[in-house]
PDB file of C-alpha atoms in Angstrom:
ATOM      1  CA  MET A   1      22.640  -7.262 -22.726  1.00  0.00           C
ATOM      2  CA  ARG A   2      19.835  -5.120 -24.076  1.00  0.00           C
ATOM      3  CA  ILE A   3      16.362  -5.837 -22.663  1.00  0.00           C
ATOM      4  CA  PRO A   4      13.564  -5.705 -25.250  1.00  0.00           C
ATOM      5  CA  GLN A   5      11.234  -2.731 -24.685  1.00  0.00           C
ATOM      6  CA  SER A   6       8.228  -5.005 -24.119  1.00  0.00           C
ATOM      7  CA  THR A   7       9.861  -6.772 -21.132  1.00  0.00           C
ATOM      8  CA  ARG A   8      11.403  -3.780 -19.356  1.00  0.00           C
ATOM      9  CA  ARG A   9       9.921  -2.949 -15.979  1.00  0.00           C
ATOM     10  CA  PRO A  10       8.957   0.718 -15.753  1.00  0.00           C
ATOM     11  CA  LEU A  11      10.982   2.802 -13.327  1.00  0.00           C
ATOM     12  CA  PRO A  12       9.195   3.919 -10.167  1.00  0.00           C
ATOM     13  CA  VAL A  13       7.756   7.398 -10.478  1.00  0.00           C
ATOM     14  CA  LEU A  14       6.546  10.040  -8.077  1.00  0.00           C
ATOM     15  CA  ARG A  15       4.800  13.392  -8.015  1.00  0.00           C
ATOM     16  CA  ALA A  16       4.022  15.946  -5.310  1.00  0.00           C
ATOM     17  CA  LEU A  17       1.435  18.650  -5.299  1.00  0.00           C
ATOM     18  CA  VAL A  18       0.715  21.332  -2.734  1.00  0.00           C
ATOM     19  CA  LEU A  19      -2.363  23.511  -2.787  1.00  0.00           C
ATOM     20  CA  ALA A  20      -1.653  26.867  -1.189  1.00  0.00           C
ATOM     21  CA  LEU A  21      -2.849  30.434  -1.375  1.00  0.00           C
ATOM     22  CA  ALA A  22      -0.307  33.230  -1.110  1.00  0.00           C
ATOM     23  CA  VAL A  23      -1.417  35.813   1.404  1.00  0.00           C
ATOM     24  CA  VAL A  24       0.423  39.104   1.918  1.00  0.00           C
ATOM     25  CA  GLY A  25       2.339  38.938   5.183  1.00  0.00           C
ATOM     26  CA  ALA A  26       1.661  35.207   5.684  1.00  0.00           C
ATOM     27  CA  SER A  27       3.829  32.173   5.156  1.00  0.00           C
ATOM     28  CA  SER A  28       4.125  30.729   1.686  1.00  0.00           C
ATOM     29  CA  LEU A  29       1.825  27.860   2.630  1.00  0.00           C
ATOM     30  CA  THR A  30      -1.465  28.999   4.093  1.00  0.00           C
ATOM     31  CA  ALA A  31      -4.964  27.686   4.393  1.00  0.00           C
ATOM     32  CA  ALA A  32      -6.673  26.765   1.161  1.00  0.00           C
ATOM     33  CA  ALA A  33     -10.430  26.759   1.092  1.00  0.00           C
ATOM     34  CA  ALA A  34     -11.935  23.368   0.417  1.00  0.00           C
ATOM     35  CA  THR A  35     -15.196  23.573  -1.434  1.00  0.00           C
ATOM     36  CA  PRO A  36     -17.332  20.517  -0.792  1.00  0.00           C
ATOM     37  CA  SER A  37     -19.091  18.992  -3.747  1.00  0.00           C
ATOM     38  CA  SER A  38     -22.783  19.863  -3.850  1.00  0.00           C
ATOM     39  CA  ALA A  39     -23.555  16.170  -4.243  1.00  0.00           C
ATOM     40  CA  PRO A  40     -20.593  13.946  -3.475  1.00  0.00           C
ATOM     41  CA  SER A  41     -20.861  10.605  -5.216  1.00  0.00           C
ATOM     42  CA  PHE A  42     -19.334   8.808  -2.217  1.00  0.00           C
ATOM     43  CA  VAL A  43     -18.257   9.390   1.346  1.00  0.00           C
ATOM     44  CA  THR A  44     -16.590   6.169   2.376  1.00  0.00           C
ATOM     45  CA  GLY A  45     -14.319   7.337   5.203  1.00  0.00           C
ATOM     46  CA  TYR A  46     -15.979   5.076   7.736  1.00  0.00           C
ATOM     47  CA  GLY A  47     -15.030   1.986   5.733  1.00  0.00           C
ATOM     48  CA  PHE A  48     -11.320   2.837   5.480  1.00  0.00           C
ATOM     49  CA  CYS A  49      -8.833   0.663   7.352  1.00  0.00           C
ATOM     50  CA  ALA A  50      -5.085   0.894   6.713  1.00  0.00           C
ATOM     51  CA  ASP A  51      -3.190  -2.259   5.736  1.00  0.00           C
ATOM     52  CA  ALA A  52       0.116  -3.278   7.356  1.00  0.00           C
ATOM     53  CA  GLU A  53       2.290  -1.407   4.825  1.00  0.00           C
ATOM     54  CA  GLU A  54       0.181   1.750   5.146  1.00  0.00           C
ATOM     55  CA  ARG A  55       0.554   1.589   8.946  1.00  0.00           C
ATOM     56  CA  ALA A  56       4.304   1.015   8.477  1.00  0.00           C
ATOM     57  CA  PHE A  57       4.450   4.163   6.339  1.00  0.00           C
ATOM     58  CA  LEU A  58       2.684   6.124   9.098  1.00  0.00           C
ATOM     59  CA  ARG A  59       5.317   4.986  11.604  1.00  0.00           C
ATOM     60  CA  LEU A  60       8.141   5.916   9.210  1.00  0.00           C
ATOM     61  CA  VAL A  61       6.803   9.391   8.462  1.00  0.00           C
ATOM     62  CA  ASN A  62       6.047  10.143  12.125  1.00  0.00           C
ATOM     63  CA  ASN A  63       9.507   8.966  13.262  1.00  0.00           C
ATOM     64  CA  TYR A  64      11.000  11.149  10.542  1.00  0.00           C
ATOM     65  CA  ARG A  65       8.922  14.162  11.590  1.00  0.00           C
ATOM     66  CA  ALA A  66      10.001  13.665  15.227  1.00  0.00           C
ATOM     67  CA  GLN A  67      13.652  14.005  14.153  1.00  0.00           C
ATOM     68  CA  TYR A  68      12.783  17.535  13.003  1.00  0.00           C
ATOM     69  CA  GLY A  69      10.641  18.442  16.014  1.00  0.00           C
ATOM     70  CA  ARG A  70       7.359  18.057  14.127  1.00  0.00           C
ATOM     71  CA  ALA A  71       4.179  16.734  15.699  1.00  0.00           C
ATOM     72  CA  PRO A  72       3.013  13.312  14.519  1.00  0.00           C
ATOM     73  CA  LEU A  73       0.438  13.055  11.774  1.00  0.00           C
ATOM     74  CA  ARG A  74      -2.886  11.414  12.632  1.00  0.00           C
ATOM     75  CA  LEU A  75      -4.222   8.887  10.134  1.00  0.00           C
ATOM     76  CA  THR A  76      -7.806   9.979   9.558  1.00  0.00           C
ATOM     77  CA  ARG A  77     -10.778   8.195   8.029  1.00  0.00           C
ATOM     78  CA  THR A  78     -11.587  10.893   5.475  1.00  0.00           C
ATOM     79  CA  LEU A  79      -8.040  11.413   4.218  1.00  0.00           C
ATOM     80  CA  GLY A  80      -7.393   7.658   4.327  1.00  0.00           C
ATOM     81  CA  ALA A  81     -10.462   6.967   2.210  1.00  0.00           C
ATOM     82  CA  ALA A  82      -9.466   9.677  -0.294  1.00  0.00           C
ATOM     83  CA  ALA A  83      -5.891   8.336  -0.568  1.00  0.00           C
ATOM     84  CA  ASP A  84      -7.110   4.756  -0.864  1.00  0.00           C
ATOM     85  CA  HIS A  85      -9.636   5.698  -3.565  1.00  0.00           C
ATOM     86  CA  HIS A  86      -7.000   7.574  -5.577  1.00  0.00           C
ATOM     87  CA  SER A  87      -4.495   4.684  -5.442  1.00  0.00           C
ATOM     88  CA  ILE A  88      -7.139   2.099  -6.361  1.00  0.00           C
ATOM     89  CA  ASP A  89      -8.342   4.283  -9.238  1.00  0.00           C
ATOM     90  CA  MET A  90      -4.796   4.629 -10.632  1.00  0.00           C
ATOM     91  CA  ALA A  91      -4.103   0.889 -10.296  1.00  0.00           C
ATOM     92  CA  ASN A  92      -7.429  -0.202 -11.802  1.00  0.00           C
ATOM     93  CA  LYS A  93      -7.425   2.308 -14.659  1.00  0.00           C
ATOM     94  CA  ASN A  94      -3.665   2.247 -15.356  1.00  0.00           C
ATOM     95  CA  TYR A  95      -2.730   5.917 -15.065  1.00  0.00           C
ATOM     96  CA  PHE A  96      -0.490   8.089 -12.895  1.00  0.00           C
ATOM     97  CA  SER A  97      -1.766  11.587 -12.163  1.00  0.00           C
ATOM     98  CA  HIS A  98      -2.944  13.912  -9.410  1.00  0.00           C
ATOM     99  CA  THR A  99      -6.210  14.198 -11.347  1.00  0.00           C
ATOM    100  CA  LEU A 100      -8.362  11.095 -11.049  1.00  0.00           C
ATOM    101  CA  ALA A 101      -9.472   9.291 -14.225  1.00  0.00           C
ATOM    102  CA  GLY A 102     -12.922  10.901 -14.141  1.00  0.00           C
ATOM    103  CA  GLY A 103     -11.441  14.416 -14.060  1.00  0.00           C
ATOM    104  CA  ILE A 104     -11.823  14.904 -10.291  1.00  0.00           C
ATOM    105  CA  THR A 105      -8.951  16.896  -8.791  1.00  0.00           C
ATOM    106  CA  TRP A 106      -7.007  15.441  -5.881  1.00  0.00           C
ATOM    107  CA  SER A 107      -8.390  18.167  -3.590  1.00  0.00           C
ATOM    108  CA  GLN A 108     -11.985  17.554  -4.694  1.00  0.00           C
ATOM    109  CA  ASN A 109     -11.400  13.846  -4.061  1.00  0.00           C
ATOM    110  CA  MET A 110     -10.504  14.723  -0.459  1.00  0.00           C
ATOM    111  CA  SER A 111     -13.704  16.784  -0.136  1.00  0.00           C
ATOM    112  CA  ASN A 112     -15.772  14.014  -1.727  1.00  0.00           C
ATOM    113  CA  HIS A 113     -14.599  11.691   1.041  1.00  0.00           C
ATOM    114  CA  GLY A 114     -15.650  14.140   3.765  1.00  0.00           C
ATOM    115  CA  TYR A 115     -12.509  16.251   4.291  1.00  0.00           C
ATOM    116  CA  THR A 116     -14.330  19.556   3.753  1.00  0.00           C
ATOM    117  CA  TYR A 117     -12.259  21.742   6.090  1.00  0.00           C
ATOM    118  CA  SER A 118     -10.783  25.087   5.104  1.00  0.00           C
ATOM    119  CA  THR A 119      -7.147  24.209   5.775  1.00  0.00           C
ATOM    120  CA  ALA A 120      -3.769  23.531   4.166  1.00  0.00           C
ATOM    121  CA  ARG A 121      -3.775  20.457   1.874  1.00  0.00           C
ATOM    122  CA  ALA A 122      -1.286  18.487  -0.197  1.00  0.00           C
ATOM    123  CA  GLU A 123      -0.909  15.165  -1.953  1.00  0.00           C
ATOM    124  CA  ASN A 124       2.026  12.893  -2.780  1.00  0.00           C
ATOM    125  CA  ILE A 125       1.695  10.064  -5.291  1.00  0.00           C
ATOM    126  CA  ALA A 126       4.194   7.353  -6.201  1.00  0.00           C
ATOM    127  CA  ALA A 127       4.200   4.222  -8.308  1.00  0.00           C
ATOM    128  CA  GLY A 128       6.419   1.194  -8.707  1.00  0.00           C
ATOM    129  CA  TYR A 129       7.247   0.059  -5.165  1.00  0.00           C
ATOM    130  CA  SER A 130       5.272  -2.260  -2.912  1.00  0.00           C
ATOM    131  CA  THR A 131       6.737  -1.452   0.509  1.00  0.00           C
ATOM    132  CA  ALA A 132       6.370   1.475   2.856  1.00  0.00           C
ATOM    133  CA  GLN A 133      10.150   1.782   3.248  1.00  0.00           C
ATOM    134  CA  GLN A 134      10.773   2.015  -0.514  1.00  0.00           C
ATOM    135  CA  THR A 135       8.035   4.598  -1.008  1.00  0.00           C
ATOM    136  CA  PHE A 136       9.133   6.583   2.051  1.00  0.00           C
ATOM    137  CA  ASN A 137      12.717   6.675   0.709  1.00  0.00           C
ATOM    138  CA  GLN A 138      11.458   7.716  -2.725  1.00  0.00           C
ATOM    139  CA  TRP A 139       9.500  10.643  -1.241  1.00  0.00           C
ATOM    140  CA  LYS A 140      12.251  11.559   1.240  1.00  0.00           C
ATOM    141  CA  ASN A 141      14.699  11.945  -1.664  1.00  0.00           C
ATOM    142  CA  SER A 142      12.398  14.323  -3.568  1.00  0.00           C
ATOM    143  CA  ALA A 143      12.298  17.947  -2.401  1.00  0.00           C
ATOM    144  CA  GLY A 144       8.554  18.499  -2.912  1.00  0.00           C
ATOM    145  CA  HIS A 145       7.487  15.193  -1.379  1.00  0.00           C
ATOM    146  CA  ASN A 146       9.886  15.620   1.512  1.00  0.00           C
ATOM    147  CA  ALA A 147       8.528  19.112   2.199  1.00  0.00           C
ATOM    148  CA  ASN A 148       4.994  17.719   2.411  1.00  0.00           C
ATOM    149  CA  MET A 149       6.058  14.971   4.826  1.00  0.00           C
ATOM    150  CA  LEU A 150       7.854  17.459   7.102  1.00  0.00           C
ATOM    151  CA  SER A 151       5.489  20.433   6.888  1.00  0.00           C
ATOM    152  CA  ALA A 152       4.390  21.795  10.245  1.00  0.00           C
ATOM    153  CA  ASN A 153       1.182  22.932   8.486  1.00  0.00           C
ATOM    154  CA  PHE A 154      -0.108  19.364   8.433  1.00  0.00           C
ATOM    155  CA  GLY A 155      -1.541  17.377  11.338  1.00  0.00           C
ATOM    156  CA  ALA A 156      -3.487  14.716   9.443  1.00  0.00           C
ATOM    157  CA  ILE A 157      -2.654  12.179   6.770  1.00  0.00           C
ATOM    158  CA  GLY A 158      -4.331   9.591   4.595  1.00  0.00           C
ATOM    159  CA  ILE A 159      -2.313   6.730   3.125  1.00  0.00           C
ATOM    160  CA  GLY A 160      -3.483   4.508   0.298  1.00  0.00           C
ATOM    161  CA  ARG A 161      -1.690   1.684  -1.505  1.00  0.00           C
ATOM    162  CA  ALA A 162      -3.116  -0.406  -4.334  1.00  0.00           C
ATOM    163  CA  TYR A 163      -1.980  -3.106  -6.738  1.00  0.00           C
ATOM    164  CA  GLY A 164      -3.021  -3.512 -10.361  1.00  0.00           C
ATOM    165  CA  ALA A 165      -1.683  -6.686 -11.996  1.00  0.00           C
ATOM    166  CA  SER A 166      -2.220  -5.377 -15.522  1.00  0.00           C
ATOM    167  CA  SER A 167      -1.170  -1.782 -14.782  1.00  0.00           C
ATOM    168  CA  THR A 168       2.105  -0.213 -15.900  1.00  0.00           C
ATOM    169  CA  TYR A 169       3.663   0.265 -12.439  1.00  0.00           C
ATOM    170  CA  LYS A 170       1.769  -2.475 -10.516  1.00  0.00           C
ATOM    171  CA  TRP A 171       1.883  -0.632  -7.138  1.00  0.00           C
ATOM    172  CA  TYR A 172       0.423   2.849  -6.568  1.00  0.00           C
ATOM    173  CA  TRP A 173       0.696   4.970  -3.427  1.00  0.00           C
ATOM    174  CA  THR A 174      -1.109   8.151  -2.395  1.00  0.00           C
ATOM    175  CA  ALA A 175      -0.575  10.265   0.720  1.00  0.00           C
ATOM    176  CA  THR A 176      -3.054  13.049   1.374  1.00  0.00           C
ATOM    177  CA  PHE A 177      -2.144  15.736   3.915  1.00  0.00           C
ATOM    178  CA  GLY A 178      -4.399  18.149   5.783  1.00  0.00           C
ATOM    179  CA  GLY A 179      -4.030  20.823   8.422  1.00  0.00           C
ATOM    180  CA  TYR A 180      -7.099  19.793  10.427  1.00  0.00           C
ATOM    181  CA  ARG A 181      -7.116  16.543  12.429  1.00  0.00           C
ATOM    182  CA  ASP A 182     -10.549  15.028  11.972  1.00  0.00           C
ATOM    183  CA  ALA A 183     -11.746  11.548  13.058  1.00  0.00           C
ATOM    184  CA  ALA A 184      -8.926   9.068  13.447  1.00  0.00           C
ATOM    185  CA  VAL A 185      -8.895   5.605  11.929  1.00  0.00           C
ATOM    186  CA  THR A 186      -9.869   3.258  14.745  1.00  0.00           C
ATOM    187  CA  CYS A 187      -9.954  -0.132  13.046  1.00  0.00           C
ATOM    188  CA  SER A 188      -7.519  -2.847  14.049  1.00  0.00           C
ATOM    189  CA  ALA A 189      -5.790  -5.298  11.783  1.00  0.00           C
TER     190      ALA A 189
END
């Protein structure tokens, strides 16, 4: 039976992006300078608190990293706020991109939320699944996303998940990765 185009559910999608500078004699992924905005429009890291699925994703990724001898990632306020903002923006404005709707790059978004450290950075985005397990599996089965999750260059993570009822993919996920472990998320839920 053929499903009419207007009633088909879009397939889940994903994208990975790594920001790195090649340095002669250094590894292929090295520190990338983060340039803070001269006047960030928001720094909301202190208001970020991960939901149950975001915390479940943190457990999944850290268990996975342990299997490969990698240190656990710390969920931080700044990266969490940046990831949350990016997911909410995609869900509310119905788009799927590493560049936010207003033209802000994913890395500038991290800086705008207070992650202004000169360190390795990366971002994974996904859309279409509501659960941590589904999104983790989606990223695990993609070479670029998997590399970000397992990279020894990262010690910090932000995880954001958002729902947009009128958006194409409904659920949007963002994971931001950083080499420097700044203030941890301390809220309880």
